Short mmCIF file of C-alpha atoms in Angstrom, two decimals:
data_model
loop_
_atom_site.label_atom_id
_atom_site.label_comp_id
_atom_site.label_asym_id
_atom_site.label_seq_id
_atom_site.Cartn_x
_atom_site.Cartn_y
_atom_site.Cartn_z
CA UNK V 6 118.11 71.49 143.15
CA UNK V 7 121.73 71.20 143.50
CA UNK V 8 121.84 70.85 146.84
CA UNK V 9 118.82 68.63 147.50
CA UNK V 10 121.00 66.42 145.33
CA UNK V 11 124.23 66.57 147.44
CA UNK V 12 122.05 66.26 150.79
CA UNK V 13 120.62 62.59 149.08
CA UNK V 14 124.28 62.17 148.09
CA UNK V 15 125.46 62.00 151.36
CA UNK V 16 122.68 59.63 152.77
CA UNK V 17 123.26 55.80 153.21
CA UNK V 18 121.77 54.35 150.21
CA UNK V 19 122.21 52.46 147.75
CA UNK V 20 122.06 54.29 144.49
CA UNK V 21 121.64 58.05 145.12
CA UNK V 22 118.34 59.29 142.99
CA UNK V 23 118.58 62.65 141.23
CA UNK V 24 115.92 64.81 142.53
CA UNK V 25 114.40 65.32 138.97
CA UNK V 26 113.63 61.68 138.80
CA UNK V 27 112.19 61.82 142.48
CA UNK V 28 110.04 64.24 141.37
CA UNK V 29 108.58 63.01 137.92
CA UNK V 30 107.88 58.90 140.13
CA UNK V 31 104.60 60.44 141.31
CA UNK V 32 103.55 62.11 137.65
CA UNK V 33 103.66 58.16 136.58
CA UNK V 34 101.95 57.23 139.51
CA UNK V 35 98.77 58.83 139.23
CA UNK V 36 98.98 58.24 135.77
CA UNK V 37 99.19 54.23 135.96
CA UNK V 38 96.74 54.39 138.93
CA UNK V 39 94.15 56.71 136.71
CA UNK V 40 94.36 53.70 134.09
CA UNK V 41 93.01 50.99 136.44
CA UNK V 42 94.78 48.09 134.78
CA UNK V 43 93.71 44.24 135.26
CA UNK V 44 96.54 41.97 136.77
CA UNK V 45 99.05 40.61 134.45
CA UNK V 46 98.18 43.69 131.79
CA UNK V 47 101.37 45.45 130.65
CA UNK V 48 102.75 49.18 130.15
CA UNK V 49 105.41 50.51 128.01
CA UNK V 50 107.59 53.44 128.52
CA UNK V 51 106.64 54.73 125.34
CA UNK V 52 103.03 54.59 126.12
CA UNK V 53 103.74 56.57 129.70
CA UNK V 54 106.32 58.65 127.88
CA UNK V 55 103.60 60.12 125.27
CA UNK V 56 100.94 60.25 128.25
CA UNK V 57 102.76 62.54 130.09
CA UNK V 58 105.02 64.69 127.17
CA UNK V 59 108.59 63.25 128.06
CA UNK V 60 111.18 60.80 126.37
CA UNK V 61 110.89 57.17 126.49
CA UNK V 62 114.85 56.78 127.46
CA UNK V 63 113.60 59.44 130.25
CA UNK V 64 111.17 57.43 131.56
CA UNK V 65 112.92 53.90 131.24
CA UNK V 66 115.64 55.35 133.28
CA UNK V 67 113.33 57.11 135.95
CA UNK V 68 111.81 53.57 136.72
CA UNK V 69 114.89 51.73 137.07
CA UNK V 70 115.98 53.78 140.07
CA UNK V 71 112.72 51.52 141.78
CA UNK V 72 114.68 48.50 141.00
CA UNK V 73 111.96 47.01 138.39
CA UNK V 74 112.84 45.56 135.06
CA UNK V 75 111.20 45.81 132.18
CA UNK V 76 110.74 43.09 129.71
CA UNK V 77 111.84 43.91 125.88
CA UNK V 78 108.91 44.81 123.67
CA UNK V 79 106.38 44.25 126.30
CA UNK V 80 107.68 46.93 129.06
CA UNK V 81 106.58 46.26 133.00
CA UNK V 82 103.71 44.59 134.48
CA UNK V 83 101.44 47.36 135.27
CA UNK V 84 100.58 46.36 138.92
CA UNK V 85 104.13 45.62 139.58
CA UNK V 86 105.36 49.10 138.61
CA UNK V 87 102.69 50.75 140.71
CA UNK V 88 103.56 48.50 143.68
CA UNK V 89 107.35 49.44 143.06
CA UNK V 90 107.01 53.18 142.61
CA UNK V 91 104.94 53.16 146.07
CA UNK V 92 107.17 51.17 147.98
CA UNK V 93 110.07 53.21 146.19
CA UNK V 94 108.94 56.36 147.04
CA UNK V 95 107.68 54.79 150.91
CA UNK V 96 104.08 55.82 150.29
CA UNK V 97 102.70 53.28 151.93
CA UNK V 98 104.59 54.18 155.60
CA UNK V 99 101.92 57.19 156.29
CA UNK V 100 103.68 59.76 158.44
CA UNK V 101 101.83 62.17 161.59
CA UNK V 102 101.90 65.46 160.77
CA UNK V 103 101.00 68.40 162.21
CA UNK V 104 99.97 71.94 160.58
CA UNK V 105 100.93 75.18 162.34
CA UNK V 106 98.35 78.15 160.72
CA UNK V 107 94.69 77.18 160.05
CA UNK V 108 94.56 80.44 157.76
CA UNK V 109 93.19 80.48 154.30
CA UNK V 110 95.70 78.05 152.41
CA UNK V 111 96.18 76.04 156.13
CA UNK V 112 92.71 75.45 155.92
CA UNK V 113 92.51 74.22 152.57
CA UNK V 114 95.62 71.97 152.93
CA UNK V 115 94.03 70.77 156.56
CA UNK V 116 90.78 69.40 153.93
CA UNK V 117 92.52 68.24 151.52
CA UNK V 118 92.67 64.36 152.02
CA UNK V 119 94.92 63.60 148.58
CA UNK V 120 97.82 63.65 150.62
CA UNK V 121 96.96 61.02 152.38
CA UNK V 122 97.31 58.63 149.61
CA UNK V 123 101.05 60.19 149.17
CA UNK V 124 102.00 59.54 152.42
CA UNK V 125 100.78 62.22 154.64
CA UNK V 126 98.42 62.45 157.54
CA UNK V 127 98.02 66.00 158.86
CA UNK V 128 96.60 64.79 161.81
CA UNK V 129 95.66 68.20 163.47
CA UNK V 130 95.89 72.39 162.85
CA UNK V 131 97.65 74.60 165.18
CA UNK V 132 96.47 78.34 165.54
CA UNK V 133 96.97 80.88 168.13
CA UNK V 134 93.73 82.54 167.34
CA UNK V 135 91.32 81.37 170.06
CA UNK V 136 88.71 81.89 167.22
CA UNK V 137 90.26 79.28 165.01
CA UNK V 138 90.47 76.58 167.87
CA UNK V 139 86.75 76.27 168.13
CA UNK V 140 86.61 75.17 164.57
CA UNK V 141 86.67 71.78 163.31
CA UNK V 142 88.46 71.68 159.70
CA UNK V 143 86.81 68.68 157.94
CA UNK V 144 87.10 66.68 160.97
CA UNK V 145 90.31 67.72 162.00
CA UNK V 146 90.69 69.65 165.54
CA UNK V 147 92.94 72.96 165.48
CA UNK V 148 94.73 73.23 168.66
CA UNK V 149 96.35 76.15 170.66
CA UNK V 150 100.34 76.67 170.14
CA UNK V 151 100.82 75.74 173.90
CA UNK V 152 99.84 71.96 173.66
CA UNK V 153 101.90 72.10 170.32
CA UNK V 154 104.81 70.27 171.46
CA UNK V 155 103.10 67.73 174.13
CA UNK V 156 101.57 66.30 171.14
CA UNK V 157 104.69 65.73 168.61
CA UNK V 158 106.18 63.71 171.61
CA UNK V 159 103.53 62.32 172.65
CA UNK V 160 102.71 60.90 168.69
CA UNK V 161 106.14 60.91 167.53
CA UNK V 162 104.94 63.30 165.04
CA UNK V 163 108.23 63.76 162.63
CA UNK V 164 106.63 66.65 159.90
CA UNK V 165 105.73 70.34 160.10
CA UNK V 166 103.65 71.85 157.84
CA UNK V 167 104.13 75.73 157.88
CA UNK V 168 101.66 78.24 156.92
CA UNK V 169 101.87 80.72 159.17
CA UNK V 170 103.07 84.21 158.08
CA UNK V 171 106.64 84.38 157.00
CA UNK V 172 107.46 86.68 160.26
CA UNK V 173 106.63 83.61 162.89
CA UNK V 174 107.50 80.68 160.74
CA UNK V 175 111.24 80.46 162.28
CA UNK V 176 109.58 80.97 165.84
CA UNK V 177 107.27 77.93 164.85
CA UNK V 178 109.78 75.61 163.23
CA UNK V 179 111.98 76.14 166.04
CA UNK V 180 109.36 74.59 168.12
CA UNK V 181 108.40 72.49 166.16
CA UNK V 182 111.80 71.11 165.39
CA UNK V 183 112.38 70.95 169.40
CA UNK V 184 109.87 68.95 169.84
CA UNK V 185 111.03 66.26 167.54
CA UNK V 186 110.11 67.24 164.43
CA UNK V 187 112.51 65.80 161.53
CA UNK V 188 110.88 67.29 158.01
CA UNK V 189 109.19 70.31 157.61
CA UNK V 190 107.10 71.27 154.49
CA UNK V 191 107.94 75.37 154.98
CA UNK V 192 104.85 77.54 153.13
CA UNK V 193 105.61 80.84 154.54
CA UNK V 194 107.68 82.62 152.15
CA UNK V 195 111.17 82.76 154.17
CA UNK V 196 114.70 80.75 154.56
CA UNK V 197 114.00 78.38 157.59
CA UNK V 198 117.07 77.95 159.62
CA UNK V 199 117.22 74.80 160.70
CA UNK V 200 119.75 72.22 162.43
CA UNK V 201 122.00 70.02 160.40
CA UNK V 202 120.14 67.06 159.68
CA UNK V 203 116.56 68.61 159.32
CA UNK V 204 114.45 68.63 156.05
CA UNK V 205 113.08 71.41 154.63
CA UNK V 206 110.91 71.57 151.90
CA UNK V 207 109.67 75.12 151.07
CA UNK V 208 106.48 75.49 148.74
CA UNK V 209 105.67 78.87 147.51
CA UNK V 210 102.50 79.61 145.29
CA UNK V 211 102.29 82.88 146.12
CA UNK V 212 105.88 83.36 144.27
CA UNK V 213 104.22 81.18 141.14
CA UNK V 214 101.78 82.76 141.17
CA UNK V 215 103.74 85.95 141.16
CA UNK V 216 105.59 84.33 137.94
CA UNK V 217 102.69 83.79 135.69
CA UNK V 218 100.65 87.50 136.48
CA UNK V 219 104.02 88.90 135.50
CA UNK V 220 104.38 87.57 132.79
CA UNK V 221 100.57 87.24 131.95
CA UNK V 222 100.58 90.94 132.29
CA UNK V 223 103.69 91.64 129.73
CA UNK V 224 102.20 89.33 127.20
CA UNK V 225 98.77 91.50 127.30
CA UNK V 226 100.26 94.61 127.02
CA UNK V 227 102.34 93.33 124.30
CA UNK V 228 99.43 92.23 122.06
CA UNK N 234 114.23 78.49 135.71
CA UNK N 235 116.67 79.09 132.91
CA UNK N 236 113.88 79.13 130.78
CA UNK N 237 111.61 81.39 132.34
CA UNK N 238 114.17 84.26 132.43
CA UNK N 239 114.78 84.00 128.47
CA UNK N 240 111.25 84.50 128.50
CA UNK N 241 110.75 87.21 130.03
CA UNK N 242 114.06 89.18 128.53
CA UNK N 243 112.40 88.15 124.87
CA UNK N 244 109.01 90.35 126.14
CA UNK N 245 109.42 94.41 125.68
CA UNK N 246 110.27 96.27 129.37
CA UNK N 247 112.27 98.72 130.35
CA UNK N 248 114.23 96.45 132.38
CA UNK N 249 114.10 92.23 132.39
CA UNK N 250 113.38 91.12 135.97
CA UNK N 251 115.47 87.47 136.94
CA UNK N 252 112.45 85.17 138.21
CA UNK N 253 114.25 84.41 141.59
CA UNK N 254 114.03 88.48 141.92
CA UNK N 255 110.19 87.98 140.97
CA UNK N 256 109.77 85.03 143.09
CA UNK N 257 110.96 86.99 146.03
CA UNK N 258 109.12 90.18 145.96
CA UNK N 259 105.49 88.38 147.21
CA UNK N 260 107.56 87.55 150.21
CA UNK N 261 108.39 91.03 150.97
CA UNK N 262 104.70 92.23 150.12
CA UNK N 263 103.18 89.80 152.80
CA UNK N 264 106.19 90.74 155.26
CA UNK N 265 105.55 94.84 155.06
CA UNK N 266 101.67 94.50 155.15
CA UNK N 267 101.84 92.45 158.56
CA UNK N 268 104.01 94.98 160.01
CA UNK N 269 100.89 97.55 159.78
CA UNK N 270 103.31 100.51 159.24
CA UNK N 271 102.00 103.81 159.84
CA UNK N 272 102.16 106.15 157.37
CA UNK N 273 105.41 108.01 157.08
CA UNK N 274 107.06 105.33 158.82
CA UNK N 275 110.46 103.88 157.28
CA UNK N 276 111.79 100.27 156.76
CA UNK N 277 115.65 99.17 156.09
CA UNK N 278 116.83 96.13 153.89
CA UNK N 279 118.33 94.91 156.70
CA UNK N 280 115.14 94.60 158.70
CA UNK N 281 113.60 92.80 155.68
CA UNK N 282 116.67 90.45 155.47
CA UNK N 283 116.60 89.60 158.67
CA UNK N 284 113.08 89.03 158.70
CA UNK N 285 112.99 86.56 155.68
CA UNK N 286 117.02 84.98 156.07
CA UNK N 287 117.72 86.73 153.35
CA UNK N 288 121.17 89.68 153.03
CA UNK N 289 120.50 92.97 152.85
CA UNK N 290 122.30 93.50 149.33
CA UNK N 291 119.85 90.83 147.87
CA UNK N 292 116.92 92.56 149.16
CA UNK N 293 117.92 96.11 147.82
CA UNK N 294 118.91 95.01 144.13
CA UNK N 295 115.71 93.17 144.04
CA UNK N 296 113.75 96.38 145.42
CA UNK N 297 115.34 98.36 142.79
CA UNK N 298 113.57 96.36 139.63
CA UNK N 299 110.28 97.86 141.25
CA UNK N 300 111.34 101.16 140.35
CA UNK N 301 111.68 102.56 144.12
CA UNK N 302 114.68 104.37 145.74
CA UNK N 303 115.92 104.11 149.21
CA UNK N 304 117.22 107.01 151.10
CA UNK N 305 120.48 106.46 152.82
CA UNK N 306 120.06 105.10 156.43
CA UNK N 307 116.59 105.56 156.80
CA UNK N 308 115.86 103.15 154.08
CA UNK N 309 112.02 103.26 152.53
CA UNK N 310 108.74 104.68 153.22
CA UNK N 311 107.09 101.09 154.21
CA UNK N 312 103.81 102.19 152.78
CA UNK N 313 105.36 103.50 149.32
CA UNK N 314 107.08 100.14 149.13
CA UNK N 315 104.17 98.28 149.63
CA UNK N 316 102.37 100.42 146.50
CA UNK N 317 105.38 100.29 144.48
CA UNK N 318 105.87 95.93 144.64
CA UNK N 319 102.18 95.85 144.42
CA UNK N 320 102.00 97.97 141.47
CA UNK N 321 105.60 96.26 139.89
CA UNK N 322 103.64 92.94 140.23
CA UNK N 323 100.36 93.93 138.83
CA UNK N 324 98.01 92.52 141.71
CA UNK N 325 96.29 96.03 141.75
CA UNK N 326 94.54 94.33 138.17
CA UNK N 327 93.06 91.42 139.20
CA UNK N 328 92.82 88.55 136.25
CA UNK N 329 90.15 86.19 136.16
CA UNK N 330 90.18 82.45 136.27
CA UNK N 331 88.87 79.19 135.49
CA UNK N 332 89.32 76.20 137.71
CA UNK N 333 89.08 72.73 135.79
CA UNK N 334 89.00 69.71 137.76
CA UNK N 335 86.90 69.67 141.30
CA UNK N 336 88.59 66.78 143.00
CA UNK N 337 90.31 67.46 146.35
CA UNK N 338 93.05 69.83 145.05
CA UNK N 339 90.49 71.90 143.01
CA UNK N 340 87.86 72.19 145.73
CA UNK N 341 91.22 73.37 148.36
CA UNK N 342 91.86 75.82 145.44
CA UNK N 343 88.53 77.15 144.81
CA UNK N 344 87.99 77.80 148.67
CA UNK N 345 91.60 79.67 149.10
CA UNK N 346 90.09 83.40 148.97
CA UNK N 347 94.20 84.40 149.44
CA UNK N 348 94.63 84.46 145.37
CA UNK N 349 92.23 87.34 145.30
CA UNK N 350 94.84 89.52 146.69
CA UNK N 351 97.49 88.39 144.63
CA UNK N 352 95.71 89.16 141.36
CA UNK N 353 93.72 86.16 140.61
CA UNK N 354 90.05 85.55 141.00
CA UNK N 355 89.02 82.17 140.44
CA UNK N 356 85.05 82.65 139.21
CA UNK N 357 83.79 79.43 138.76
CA UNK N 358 85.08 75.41 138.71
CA UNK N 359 84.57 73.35 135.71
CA UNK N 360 83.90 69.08 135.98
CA UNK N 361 82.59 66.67 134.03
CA UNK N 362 81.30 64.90 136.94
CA UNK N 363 77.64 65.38 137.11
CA UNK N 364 77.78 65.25 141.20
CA UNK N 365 80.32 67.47 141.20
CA UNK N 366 78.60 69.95 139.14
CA UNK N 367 75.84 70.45 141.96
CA UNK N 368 78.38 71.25 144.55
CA UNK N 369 78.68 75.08 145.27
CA UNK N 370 82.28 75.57 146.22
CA UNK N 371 82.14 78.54 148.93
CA UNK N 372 79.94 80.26 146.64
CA UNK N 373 81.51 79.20 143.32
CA UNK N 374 79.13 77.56 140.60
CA UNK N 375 80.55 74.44 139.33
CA UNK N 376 79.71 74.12 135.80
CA UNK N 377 79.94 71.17 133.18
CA UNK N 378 82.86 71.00 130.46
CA UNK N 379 80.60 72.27 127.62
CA UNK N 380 79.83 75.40 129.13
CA UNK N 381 83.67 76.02 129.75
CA UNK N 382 84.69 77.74 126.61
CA UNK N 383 81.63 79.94 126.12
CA UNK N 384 82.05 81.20 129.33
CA UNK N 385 85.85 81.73 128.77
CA UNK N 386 84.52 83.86 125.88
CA UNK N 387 81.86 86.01 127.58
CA UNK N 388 83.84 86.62 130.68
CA UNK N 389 87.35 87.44 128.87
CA UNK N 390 88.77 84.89 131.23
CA UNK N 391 92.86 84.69 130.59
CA UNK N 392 94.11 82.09 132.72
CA UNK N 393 93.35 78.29 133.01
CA UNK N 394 94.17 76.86 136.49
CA UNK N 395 94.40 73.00 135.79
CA UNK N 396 93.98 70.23 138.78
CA UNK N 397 92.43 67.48 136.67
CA UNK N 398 94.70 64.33 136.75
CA UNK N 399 97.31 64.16 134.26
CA UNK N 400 95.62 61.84 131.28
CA UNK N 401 93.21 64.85 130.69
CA UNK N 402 95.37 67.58 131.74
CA UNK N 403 96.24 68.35 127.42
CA UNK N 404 93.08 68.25 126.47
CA UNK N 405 91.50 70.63 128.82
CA UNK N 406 94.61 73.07 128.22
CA UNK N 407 93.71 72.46 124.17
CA UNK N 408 90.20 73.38 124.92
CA UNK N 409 91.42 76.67 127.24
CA UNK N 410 93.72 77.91 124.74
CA UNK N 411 91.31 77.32 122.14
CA UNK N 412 88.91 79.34 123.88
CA UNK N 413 90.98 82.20 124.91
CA UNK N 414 93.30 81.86 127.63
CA UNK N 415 96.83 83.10 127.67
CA UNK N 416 98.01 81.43 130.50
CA UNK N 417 97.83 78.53 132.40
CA UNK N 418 98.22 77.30 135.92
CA UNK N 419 98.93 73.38 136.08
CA UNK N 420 99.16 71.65 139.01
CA UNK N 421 98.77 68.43 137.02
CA UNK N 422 101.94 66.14 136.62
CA UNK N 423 102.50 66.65 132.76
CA UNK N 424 104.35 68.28 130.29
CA UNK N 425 101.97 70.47 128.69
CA UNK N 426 102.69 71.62 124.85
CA UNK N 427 100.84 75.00 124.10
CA UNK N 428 101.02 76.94 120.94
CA UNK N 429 104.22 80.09 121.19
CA UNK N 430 103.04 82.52 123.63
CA UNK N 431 101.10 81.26 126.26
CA UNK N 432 102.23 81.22 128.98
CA UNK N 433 102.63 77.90 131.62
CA UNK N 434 103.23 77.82 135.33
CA UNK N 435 103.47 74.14 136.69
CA UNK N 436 103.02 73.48 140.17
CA UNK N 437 103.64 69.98 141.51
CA UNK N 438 103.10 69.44 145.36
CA UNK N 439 102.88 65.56 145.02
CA UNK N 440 106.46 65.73 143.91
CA UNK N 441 107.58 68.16 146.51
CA UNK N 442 105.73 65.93 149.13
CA UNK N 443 107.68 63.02 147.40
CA UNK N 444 111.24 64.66 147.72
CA UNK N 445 110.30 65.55 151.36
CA UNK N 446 109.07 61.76 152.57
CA UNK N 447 112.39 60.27 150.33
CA UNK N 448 114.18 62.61 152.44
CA UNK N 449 112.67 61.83 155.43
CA UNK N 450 112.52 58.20 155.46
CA UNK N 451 116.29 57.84 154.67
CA UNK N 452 116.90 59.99 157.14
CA UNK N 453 114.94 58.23 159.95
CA UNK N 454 116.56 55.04 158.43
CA UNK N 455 120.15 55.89 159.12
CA UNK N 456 119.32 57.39 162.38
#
């Protein structure tokens, strides 16, 4: 956390957002978007605050980093806060990407259309397996590793998502990253080096996962 | 993360595990069973540190909570250490599960067979959606919301995994919890208040996607 704070520190903007805040904007998102509101109906903080088990001040402060104000006793236009947490968190500028790994949780990530709505297209699947490239994952064509690269310069394609296993993911993001790639969204469970100036966002259920069992397990043979 | 590790030194074990250690140890798992070691055959913590951009100290203090010893320059008998992280992390017992909430996520998560290995078999989805509840997921039943807690009951089911959106995210957890489960998996975008003891893992890829595209955009901005 610390240093995904310094790395948005040291970007032109500006007011720097803490990456706590970053991450709560699309909690309140789905949440105001779940409500359906009519146009000119209003929202509190306290209201979203209780919705979604945080404090008020929390809240109130989270949604001034989008630059909307709201109004004493009647809190923020509901449409308008919507429309200012998108634009705020640039959700409505879809970005190309491209998935490297059309195994199990590749697959499911390939069909899953929810990111779209967030801001991500994963546009194709990439797989070595010659098995894998004759499949069509919810409409989405899985190509070979070879025309990998032709295809992030030829669509300007700026994210990566990894799922290969963690002992060719820094093989893959280094091609990847070659190619043009500016963000990747690293699910193999390994440190991606990268060059200065590259995102990485690294994902890891399998370690959550690893978390609750644990701890599942303790607390049964505890009882 | 603070948190989780004063949970886990408040449960009874020979020795508390730090949940970075934990989070780390499915990475080694997948890592040594790609490798297809033969048996006898020996692996280093250097190899594994190199393999994952990890150092080698970090890998052999976090070996050690499994309860395994290394021998001096030869390192560990792969397959042994493969046993002894499975064993340390309980995936040997699987646990079964209840999916709530078929939307995109759910459906993505009730299709991903990979959970199976790491200890968690997700039997059946619940939705309140009538449509929904015709759907076979890759062989899993959907089944309404009524039928939920009697078959949390029948089947001893411990752990909740939650993808329904946020404004019903407590009440499902209430209705878990009431029912019998000691844990829950929430990939919903909510605080979630539980009675003491059981136990809650949140997951939140919409915000990691939304720290990633933040990231991204500003970058591509100044560039």
């Amino acid at each position: 956390m610390e240093n995904s704070e310094k790395d948005m520190n040291a970007e032109e903007q500006p007011r720097a957002i803490p990456a706590p805040t970053l991450r709560r904007l699309p909690g309140y998102l789905q949440l105001l978007k779940s409500r359906g509101y009519a146009p000119g109906s209003t929202v509190s903080c306290t209201v979203i605050a209780q919705a979604l088990g945080l404090q008020s001040i929390q809240v109130r402060k989270d949604l001034a980093y989008t630059g909307i104000t709201g109004r004493p006793k009647t809190g923020y236009v509901a449409l308008e806060l919507i429309k200012a947490i998108e634009d705020f968190l640039g959700w409505n500028n879809t970005h190309d990407a491209l998935l490297f790994g059309v195994g199990q949780l590749g697959r499911a990530l390939l069909s899953y259309n929810g990111f779209r709505a967030q801001g991500l297209d994963i546009v194709a699947g990439v797989d070595c397996d010659n098995a894998v490239q004759r499949l069509d994952v919810h409409g989405k064509k899985v190509i070979p590793l070879s025309k990998a690269s032709s295809l992030i310069r030829r669509l300007h394609i700026k994210i990566a998502v990894i799922t290969v296993p963690a002992s060719s993911a820094q093989a893959v993001c280094d091609m990847a990253v070659a190619a043009g790639v500016k963000a990747v969204w690293n699910f193999a469970p390994v440190q991606l080096n990268v060059p200065e100036g590259i995102i990485v966002q690294n994902e890891n259920l399998a370690a959550s996962l690893a978390v609750l069992s644990k701890k599942l397990n303790l607390s049964l043979k505890a009882s």
